[in-house]
Amino acid sequence: EIDFNKPLQNIIPLSCGHCFTVETLDGIMELNEGYIKEEEWIKLKKLSGGLTMKRCPMCKEPINGINRYGRVHKFAELNVLERKFLMHWNEKLTKFKIKIQYGNDF
């Protein structure tokens, strides 16, 4: 949320047109999952598989194209692609197993 009484807030506009403070987007994008923060972001952390694609809280459009969140965003995107890949090949493998088990009659 933007506090208009607080001067010099860093605002980031999203591709959907909504704007948020850096602090708000850092939380939404779970930047703390990829970086260690003291007063500033100082060190990389190993990313885990729990990150998901993030969306604007106002309109649910995907948040992308912001360099500040590139590493976290690309990791979440990779998780989605990996899940799709595994689901696709699991389905094919299941069909192949059935074919082997029952022959070409299936």
Tab-separated table of C-alpha atoms in Angstrom:
chain	number	residue	atom	x	y	z
A	1	GLU	CA	0.000	0.000	0.000
A	2	ILE	CA	1.281	3.441	-0.861
A	3	ASP	CA	1.500	5.915	2.028
A	4	PHE	CA	1.241	9.360	0.438
A	5	ASN	CA	2.363	10.990	3.710
A	6	LYS	CA	5.706	9.166	3.579
A	7	PRO	CA	8.164	10.879	1.205
A	8	LEU	CA	10.415	9.193	-1.356
A	9	GLN	CA	8.914	5.731	-1.517
A	10	ASN	CA	10.196	3.548	-4.328
A	11	ILE	CA	7.203	2.649	-6.494
A	12	ILE	CA	7.211	-0.123	-9.104
A	13	PRO	CA	4.572	-0.108	-11.839
A	14	LEU	CA	3.439	-3.534	-13.053
A	15	SER	CA	2.609	-4.342	-16.666
A	16	CYS	CA	-1.091	-4.406	-15.712
A	17	GLY	CA	-0.882	-0.751	-14.661
A	18	HIS	CA	-1.095	-1.224	-10.888
A	19	CYS	CA	1.726	0.240	-8.770
A	20	PHE	CA	3.181	-0.980	-5.492
A	21	THR	CA	6.012	-0.001	-3.198
A	22	VAL	CA	9.251	-1.962	-3.422
A	23	GLU	CA	8.651	-3.323	0.092
A	24	THR	CA	5.200	-4.607	-0.850
A	25	LEU	CA	6.411	-6.295	-4.040
A	26	ASP	CA	9.437	-7.759	-2.247
A	27	GLY	CA	6.958	-9.497	0.064
A	28	ILE	CA	4.627	-10.621	-2.733
A	29	MET	CA	7.534	-11.978	-4.767
A	30	GLU	CA	9.008	-13.691	-1.676
A	31	LEU	CA	12.388	-12.089	-2.261
A	32	ASN	CA	13.453	-13.312	1.191
A	33	GLU	CA	13.350	-16.873	-0.218
A	34	GLY	CA	16.170	-16.055	-2.632
A	35	TYR	CA	18.254	-13.520	-0.744
A	36	ILE	CA	19.535	-12.817	2.752
A	37	LYS	CA	18.653	-9.336	3.975
A	38	GLU	CA	20.173	-7.311	6.734
A	39	GLU	CA	19.577	-3.651	5.967
A	40	GLU	CA	19.884	-4.431	2.271
A	41	TRP	CA	19.804	-7.617	0.236
A	42	ILE	CA	23.357	-8.875	0.762
A	43	LYS	CA	23.670	-12.516	-0.246
A	44	LEU	CA	22.062	-15.183	-2.413
A	45	LYS	CA	20.239	-18.128	-0.853
A	46	LYS	CA	19.652	-21.464	-2.493
A	47	LEU	CA	16.123	-21.407	-3.919
A	48	SER	CA	13.761	-24.235	-2.988
A	49	GLY	CA	10.967	-25.818	-4.995
A	50	GLY	CA	8.124	-24.074	-3.167
A	51	LEU	CA	8.074	-20.850	-5.175
A	52	THR	CA	5.135	-20.268	-7.486
A	53	MET	CA	4.348	-17.718	-10.186
A	54	LYS	CA	3.188	-14.476	-8.588
A	55	ARG	CA	0.237	-12.342	-9.667
A	56	CYS	CA	-0.896	-8.783	-9.071
A	57	PRO	CA	-3.047	-8.805	-5.923
A	58	MET	CA	-5.464	-6.327	-7.537
A	59	CYS	CA	-6.219	-7.948	-10.906
A	60	LYS	CA	-4.399	-11.332	-10.804
A	61	GLU	CA	-2.289	-10.611	-13.910
A	62	PRO	CA	1.105	-12.357	-13.801
A	63	ILE	CA	3.951	-10.260	-12.414
A	64	ASN	CA	6.881	-10.381	-14.817
A	65	GLY	CA	9.391	-8.222	-16.630
A	66	ILE	CA	10.812	-6.602	-13.477
A	67	ASN	CA	14.574	-7.096	-13.300
A	68	ARG	CA	14.621	-6.844	-9.493
A	69	TYR	CA	12.655	-10.109	-9.268
A	70	GLY	CA	14.189	-11.900	-12.262
A	71	ARG	CA	15.955	-14.673	-10.343
A	72	VAL	CA	12.955	-15.538	-8.161
A	73	HIS	CA	10.531	-15.241	-11.100
A	74	LYS	CA	12.610	-17.466	-13.395
A	75	PHE	CA	12.937	-20.100	-10.665
A	76	ALA	CA	9.153	-20.151	-10.146
A	77	GLU	CA	8.655	-20.300	-13.926
A	78	LEU	CA	11.070	-23.235	-14.101
A	79	ASN	CA	9.062	-25.025	-11.382
A	80	VAL	CA	5.874	-24.653	-13.447
A	81	LEU	CA	7.580	-25.947	-16.601
A	82	GLU	CA	9.095	-28.855	-14.700
A	83	ARG	CA	5.672	-29.843	-13.320
A	84	LYS	CA	4.122	-29.683	-16.794
A	85	PHE	CA	6.965	-31.775	-18.208
A	86	LEU	CA	6.590	-34.418	-15.493
A	87	MET	CA	2.815	-34.583	-15.885
A	88	HIS	CA	3.102	-34.931	-19.675
A	89	TRP	CA	5.668	-37.732	-19.553
A	90	ASN	CA	3.964	-39.497	-16.654
A	91	GLU	CA	0.790	-39.695	-18.772
A	92	LYS	CA	2.755	-41.056	-21.752
A	93	LEU	CA	4.567	-43.575	-19.546
A	94	THR	CA	1.276	-44.780	-18.053
A	95	LYS	CA	-0.172	-45.328	-21.548
A	96	PHE	CA	2.999	-47.135	-22.600
A	97	LYS	CA	2.848	-49.438	-19.541
A	98	ILE	CA	-0.779	-50.301	-20.356
A	99	LYS	CA	0.182	-51.052	-23.956
A	100	ILE	CA	2.966	-53.356	-22.815
A	101	GLN	CA	0.726	-55.071	-20.284
A	102	TYR	CA	-2.263	-55.633	-22.581
A	103	GLY	CA	-0.584	-55.583	-25.975
A	104	ASN	CA	-1.802	-53.625	-28.939
A	105	ASP	CA	-5.437	-54.610	-28.251
A	106	PHE	CA	-5.820	-51.646	-25.927
